[in-house]
PDB file of C-alpha atoms in Angstrom:
ATOM      1  CA  MET A 269       3.502  -9.361  -8.628  1.00  0.00           C
ATOM      2  CA  GLU A 270       0.978  -7.572  -6.407  1.00  0.00           C
ATOM      3  CA  THR A 271      -0.819  -6.288  -9.500  1.00  0.00           C
ATOM      4  CA  TYR A 272      -1.219  -9.834 -10.801  1.00  0.00           C
ATOM      5  CA  LEU A 273      -2.463 -11.139  -7.455  1.00  0.00           C
ATOM      6  CA  LYS A 274      -5.071  -8.380  -7.253  1.00  0.00           C
ATOM      7  CA  LEU A 275      -6.725  -9.850 -10.358  1.00  0.00           C
ATOM      8  CA  PHE A 276      -8.096 -12.664  -8.191  1.00  0.00           C
ATOM      9  CA  PRO A 277     -11.012 -11.489  -6.022  1.00  0.00           C
ATOM     10  CA  GLY A 278     -10.072 -14.009  -3.321  1.00  0.00           C
ATOM     11  CA  PHE A 279      -6.923 -12.036  -2.556  1.00  0.00           C
ATOM     12  CA  ARG A 280      -8.549  -9.130  -0.764  1.00  0.00           C
ATOM     13  CA  ARG A 281      -5.607  -7.929   1.278  1.00  0.00           C
ATOM     14  CA  ILE A 282      -2.074  -8.079  -0.057  1.00  0.00           C
ATOM     15  CA  VAL A 283       0.799  -6.850   2.085  1.00  0.00           C
ATOM     16  CA  HIS A 284       4.357  -6.225   0.898  1.00  0.00           C
ATOM     17  CA  ALA A 285       7.485  -6.452   3.065  1.00  0.00           C
ATOM     18  CA  GLU A 286      10.729  -4.862   1.879  1.00  0.00           C
ATOM     19  CA  ASN A 287      12.956  -7.537   3.448  1.00  0.00           C
ATOM     20  CA  ALA A 288      12.998 -10.669   5.620  1.00  0.00           C
ATOM     21  CA  LEU A 289      13.254  -8.715   8.875  1.00  0.00           C
ATOM     22  CA  ARG A 290      10.157  -6.674   8.048  1.00  0.00           C
ATOM     23  CA  ALA A 291       8.329  -9.817   6.894  1.00  0.00           C
ATOM     24  CA  SER A 292       9.151 -11.544  10.200  1.00  0.00           C
ATOM     25  CA  GLN A 293       7.850  -8.539  12.132  1.00  0.00           C
ATOM     26  CA  MET A 294       4.630  -8.512  10.121  1.00  0.00           C
ATOM     27  CA  LEU A 295       4.148 -12.261  10.604  1.00  0.00           C
ATOM     28  CA  SER A 296       4.570 -11.917  14.362  1.00  0.00           C
ATOM     29  CA  ASN A 297       1.774  -9.309  14.513  1.00  0.00           C
ATOM     30  CA  GLN A 298      -0.817 -10.843  12.187  1.00  0.00           C
ATOM     31  CA  GLU A 299      -1.764 -14.032  10.384  1.00  0.00           C
ATOM     32  CA  PHE A 300      -1.437 -14.536   6.653  1.00  0.00           C
ATOM     33  CA  ASP A 301      -3.028 -17.177   4.462  1.00  0.00           C
ATOM     34  CA  LEU A 302      -0.024 -17.229   2.148  1.00  0.00           C
ATOM     35  CA  VAL A 303       3.544 -15.932   2.199  1.00  0.00           C
ATOM     36  CA  ILE A 304       5.226 -15.416  -1.172  1.00  0.00           C
ATOM     37  CA  THR A 305       8.945 -14.780  -1.127  1.00  0.00           C
ATOM     38  CA  ASP A 306      11.703 -14.402  -3.659  1.00  0.00           C
ATOM     39  CA  ILE A 307      14.669 -16.670  -2.993  1.00  0.00           C
ATOM     40  CA  GLN A 308      16.916 -13.572  -3.073  1.00  0.00           C
ATOM     41  CA  LEU A 309      15.913 -11.073  -0.405  1.00  0.00           C
ATOM     42  CA  ASP A 310      17.374  -7.708   0.465  1.00  0.00           C
ATOM     43  CA  ARG A 311      20.064  -8.270   3.140  1.00  0.00           C
ATOM     44  CA  SER A 312      19.375 -12.024   3.476  1.00  0.00           C
ATOM     45  CA  ASN A 313      18.023 -14.998   1.586  1.00  0.00           C
ATOM     46  CA  ALA A 314      14.677 -16.711   1.667  1.00  0.00           C
ATOM     47  CA  LEU A 315      16.081 -20.059   2.779  1.00  0.00           C
ATOM     48  CA  GLU A 316      17.233 -18.570   6.078  1.00  0.00           C
ATOM     49  CA  PHE A 317      13.923 -16.734   6.448  1.00  0.00           C
ATOM     50  CA  ILE A 318      11.910 -19.916   5.781  1.00  0.00           C
ATOM     51  CA  GLU A 319      14.076 -22.041   8.072  1.00  0.00           C
ATOM     52  CA  ARG A 320      13.618 -19.508  10.902  1.00  0.00           C
ATOM     53  CA  LEU A 321       9.855 -19.577  10.341  1.00  0.00           C
ATOM     54  CA  ARG A 322       9.653 -23.362  10.188  1.00  0.00           C
ATOM     55  CA  SER A 323      11.667 -23.691  13.414  1.00  0.00           C
ATOM     56  CA  GLN A 324       8.735 -22.102  15.264  1.00  0.00           C
ATOM     57  CA  PRO A 325       5.719 -24.397  15.790  1.00  0.00           C
ATOM     58  CA  ARG A 326       3.354 -21.523  15.013  1.00  0.00           C
ATOM     59  CA  TYR A 327       4.659 -21.338  11.421  1.00  0.00           C
ATOM     60  CA  TYR A 328       5.284 -25.002  10.708  1.00  0.00           C
ATOM     61  CA  HIS A 329       2.131 -25.205   8.562  1.00  0.00           C
ATOM     62  CA  GLN A 330       2.322 -21.657   7.140  1.00  0.00           C
ATOM     63  CA  LYS A 331       1.646 -21.810   3.403  1.00  0.00           C
ATOM     64  CA  ILE A 332       4.700 -20.463   1.599  1.00  0.00           C
ATOM     65  CA  MET A 333       5.344 -20.041  -2.104  1.00  0.00           C
ATOM     66  CA  VAL A 334       8.816 -19.245  -3.449  1.00  0.00           C
ATOM     67  CA  VAL A 335       9.705 -17.450  -6.675  1.00  0.00           C
ATOM     68  CA  SER A 336      13.227 -17.654  -8.025  1.00  0.00           C
ATOM     69  CA  GLY A 337      15.331 -16.800 -11.008  1.00  0.00           C
ATOM     70  CA  CYS A 338      18.290 -18.821  -9.748  1.00  0.00           C
ATOM     71  CA  LEU A 339      17.151 -22.238  -8.611  1.00  0.00           C
ATOM     72  CA  THR A 340      19.768 -24.898  -7.943  1.00  0.00           C
ATOM     73  CA  LYS A 341      19.428 -28.529  -6.920  1.00  0.00           C
ATOM     74  CA  GLU A 342      20.693 -27.652  -3.414  1.00  0.00           C
ATOM     75  CA  ILE A 343      18.198 -24.797  -2.981  1.00  0.00           C
ATOM     76  CA  THR A 344      15.329 -26.953  -4.250  1.00  0.00           C
ATOM     77  CA  LEU A 345      16.255 -29.744  -1.834  1.00  0.00           C
ATOM     78  CA  ARG A 346      16.413 -27.339   1.130  1.00  0.00           C
ATOM     79  CA  LEU A 347      13.055 -25.842   0.164  1.00  0.00           C
ATOM     80  CA  MET A 348      11.500 -29.298  -0.013  1.00  0.00           C
ATOM     81  CA  GLN A 349      13.011 -30.191   3.380  1.00  0.00           C
ATOM     82  CA  ASN A 350      11.164 -27.142   4.723  1.00  0.00           C
ATOM     83  CA  ASN A 351       7.865 -28.354   3.254  1.00  0.00           C
ATOM     84  CA  ILE A 352       7.872 -25.885   0.344  1.00  0.00           C
ATOM     85  CA  ARG A 353       6.055 -27.461  -2.593  1.00  0.00           C
ATOM     86  CA  HIS A 354       5.166 -24.407  -4.650  1.00  0.00           C
ATOM     87  CA  ILE A 355       8.221 -22.999  -6.407  1.00  0.00           C
ATOM     88  CA  LEU A 356       7.676 -20.670  -9.357  1.00  0.00           C
ATOM     89  CA  VAL A 357      10.639 -20.046 -11.652  1.00  0.00           C
ATOM     90  CA  LYS A 358      11.155 -16.598 -13.192  1.00  0.00           C
ATOM     91  CA  PRO A 359      10.188 -15.305 -15.630  1.00  0.00           C
ATOM     92  CA  PHE A 360       6.551 -16.184 -15.076  1.00  0.00           C
ATOM     93  CA  THR A 361       3.221 -14.913 -16.362  1.00  0.00           C
ATOM     94  CA  ALA A 362       0.249 -13.556 -14.432  1.00  0.00           C
ATOM     95  CA  ARG A 363      -1.530 -16.823 -15.238  1.00  0.00           C
ATOM     96  CA  GLN A 364       1.259 -18.944 -13.762  1.00  0.00           C
ATOM     97  CA  LEU A 365       1.484 -16.811 -10.616  1.00  0.00           C
ATOM     98  CA  LEU A 366      -2.257 -16.980  -9.979  1.00  0.00           C
ATOM     99  CA  ILE A 367      -2.412 -20.734 -10.612  1.00  0.00           C
ATOM    100  CA  TYR A 368       0.454 -21.389  -8.192  1.00  0.00           C
ATOM    101  CA  ALA A 369      -0.933 -19.077  -5.494  1.00  0.00           C
ATOM    102  CA  ILE A 370      -4.458 -20.504  -5.714  1.00  0.00           C
ATOM    103  CA  SER A 371      -3.085 -24.045  -5.789  1.00  0.00           C
ATOM    104  CA  CYS A 372      -0.848 -23.360  -2.774  1.00  0.00           C
ATOM    105  CA  LEU A 373      -3.846 -22.125  -0.808  1.00  0.00           C
ATOM    106  CA  GLY A 374      -5.925 -25.105  -1.896  1.00  0.00           C
ATOM    107  CA  ILE A 375      -9.007 -22.911  -2.379  1.00  0.00           C
ATOM    108  CA  GLN A 376      -9.960 -24.124  -5.840  1.00  0.00           C
ATOM    109  CA  ARG A 377     -10.074 -27.628  -7.278  1.00  0.00           C
ATOM    110  CA  LYS A 378      -9.335 -26.471 -10.815  1.00  0.00           C
ATOM    111  CA  PRO A 379      -7.237 -23.304 -10.522  1.00  0.00           C
ATOM    112  CA  LYS A 380      -6.348 -23.235 -14.241  1.00  0.00           C
ATOM    113  CA  LYS A 381     -10.016 -22.901 -15.276  1.00  0.00           C
ATOM    114  CA  LEU A 382     -10.611 -20.203 -12.666  1.00  0.00           C
ATOM    115  CA  VAL A 383      -7.527 -18.220 -13.687  1.00  0.00           C
ATOM    116  CA  ASP A 384      -8.402 -18.463 -17.383  1.00  0.00           C
ATOM    117  CA  LYS A 385     -11.886 -17.102 -16.588  1.00  0.00           C
ATOM    118  CA  ILE A 386     -10.422 -14.212 -14.552  1.00  0.00           C
ATOM    119  CA  LEU A 387      -7.913 -13.296 -17.261  1.00  0.00           C
ATOM    120  CA  LYS A 388     -10.642 -13.429 -19.924  1.00  0.00           C
ATOM    121  CA  GLN A 389     -12.715 -10.963 -17.867  1.00  0.00           C
ATOM    122  CA  VAL A 390      -9.693  -8.681 -17.486  1.00  0.00           C
ATOM    123  CA  ARG A 391      -9.001  -8.781 -21.244  1.00  0.00           C
ATOM    124  CA  LEU A 392     -12.651  -7.972 -22.035  1.00  0.00           C
ATOM    125  CA  ARG A 393     -12.673  -5.132 -19.547  1.00  0.00           C
ATOM    126  CA  LEU A 394      -9.431  -3.705 -20.923  1.00  0.00           C
ATOM    127  CA  SER A 395     -10.601  -3.979 -24.532  1.00  0.00           C
ATOM    128  CA  ASP A 396     -13.843  -2.151 -23.623  1.00  0.00           C
ATOM    129  CA  LYS A 397     -11.843   0.604 -21.938  1.00  0.00           C
ATOM    130  CA  LYS A 398      -9.451   0.754 -24.891  1.00  0.00           C
ATOM    131  CA  ASP A 399     -12.367   1.449 -27.249  1.00  0.00           C
ATOM    132  CA  LEU A 400     -13.732   4.112 -24.903  1.00  0.00           C
ATOM    133  CA  LEU A 401     -10.296   5.701 -24.530  1.00  0.00           C
ATOM    134  CA  GLU A 402      -9.741   5.767 -28.285  1.00  0.00           C
ATOM    135  CA  ASN A 403     -13.119   7.479 -28.743  1.00  0.00           C
ATOM    136  CA  ALA A 404     -12.289  10.004 -26.024  1.00  0.00           C
ATOM    137  CA  VAL A 405      -8.934  10.810 -27.616  1.00  0.00           C
ATOM    138  CA  ALA A 406     -10.556  11.107 -31.033  1.00  0.00           C
ATOM    139  CA  ASP A 407     -12.974  13.624 -29.532  1.00  0.00           C
ATOM    140  CA  ASP A 408     -10.117  15.466 -27.803  1.00  0.00           C
ATOM    141  CA  ASP A 409     -12.066  15.178 -24.572  1.00  0.00           C
ATOM    142  CA  ILE A 410      -9.316  14.753 -21.981  1.00  0.00           C
ATOM    143  CA  GLN A 411     -11.740  14.704 -19.048  1.00  0.00           C
ATOM    144  CA  LYS A 412     -13.772  11.904 -20.638  1.00  0.00           C
ATOM    145  CA  MET A 413     -10.555   9.924 -21.207  1.00  0.00           C
ATOM    146  CA  PHE A 414      -9.516  10.390 -17.571  1.00  0.00           C
ATOM    147  CA  ASP A 415     -12.972   9.436 -16.271  1.00  0.00           C
ATOM    148  CA  THR A 416     -13.096   6.343 -18.488  1.00  0.00           C
ATOM    149  CA  ALA A 417      -9.693   5.105 -17.336  1.00  0.00           C
ATOM    150  CA  ASN A 418     -10.610   5.517 -13.673  1.00  0.00           C
ATOM    151  CA  GLN A 419     -14.175   4.211 -13.632  1.00  0.00           C
ATOM    152  CA  PRO A 420     -14.834   1.110 -11.491  1.00  0.00           C
ATOM    153  CA  ALA A 421     -15.780  -2.211 -13.022  1.00  0.00           C
ATOM    154  CA  SER A 422     -19.342  -2.435 -14.253  1.00  0.00           C
ATOM    155  CA  LYS A 423     -21.792  -4.809 -12.551  1.00  0.00           C
ATOM    156  CA  LYS A 424     -21.642  -6.978 -15.666  1.00  0.00           C
ATOM    157  CA  ASP A 425     -17.845  -7.330 -15.293  1.00  0.00           C
ATOM    158  CA  GLN A 426     -18.195  -8.207 -11.610  1.00  0.00           C
ATOM    159  CA  GLU A 427     -20.868 -10.851 -12.279  1.00  0.00           C
ATOM    160  CA  ASN A 428     -18.757 -12.691 -14.887  1.00  0.00           C
TER     161      ASN A 428
END
């Protein structure tokens, strides 16, 4: 999921918490624009985590997005009671994740167009690298292949 989110330049800093306890600790020490949680967490569940957050005035308006592979009517109702409006059902694509995250943040009026543009740039960049990698392998130049795979995006890629 982090890999998908990194495709969007607006997500500059992405932090991962192993469980709800660690997430709570991180939230108490810093502010986050968006919290994304799976409904099933290690050693607890996201509903309890969200309800604890929402019980504190500081987090009442925290933007939270939930992903789930096991959504029931009861869970959906409890999420909605806790002001959760962005629920993404597994399995999902990179496109769906980005659209939901951008929409949850409210930073783009037409997130679908933005995400399609980002994914097009990624596909172009990967196809360019694929051609370069195939040429490097054909030349048996391992160093060239390694350098090509690890080179930063060109200015042209960044401008699009």
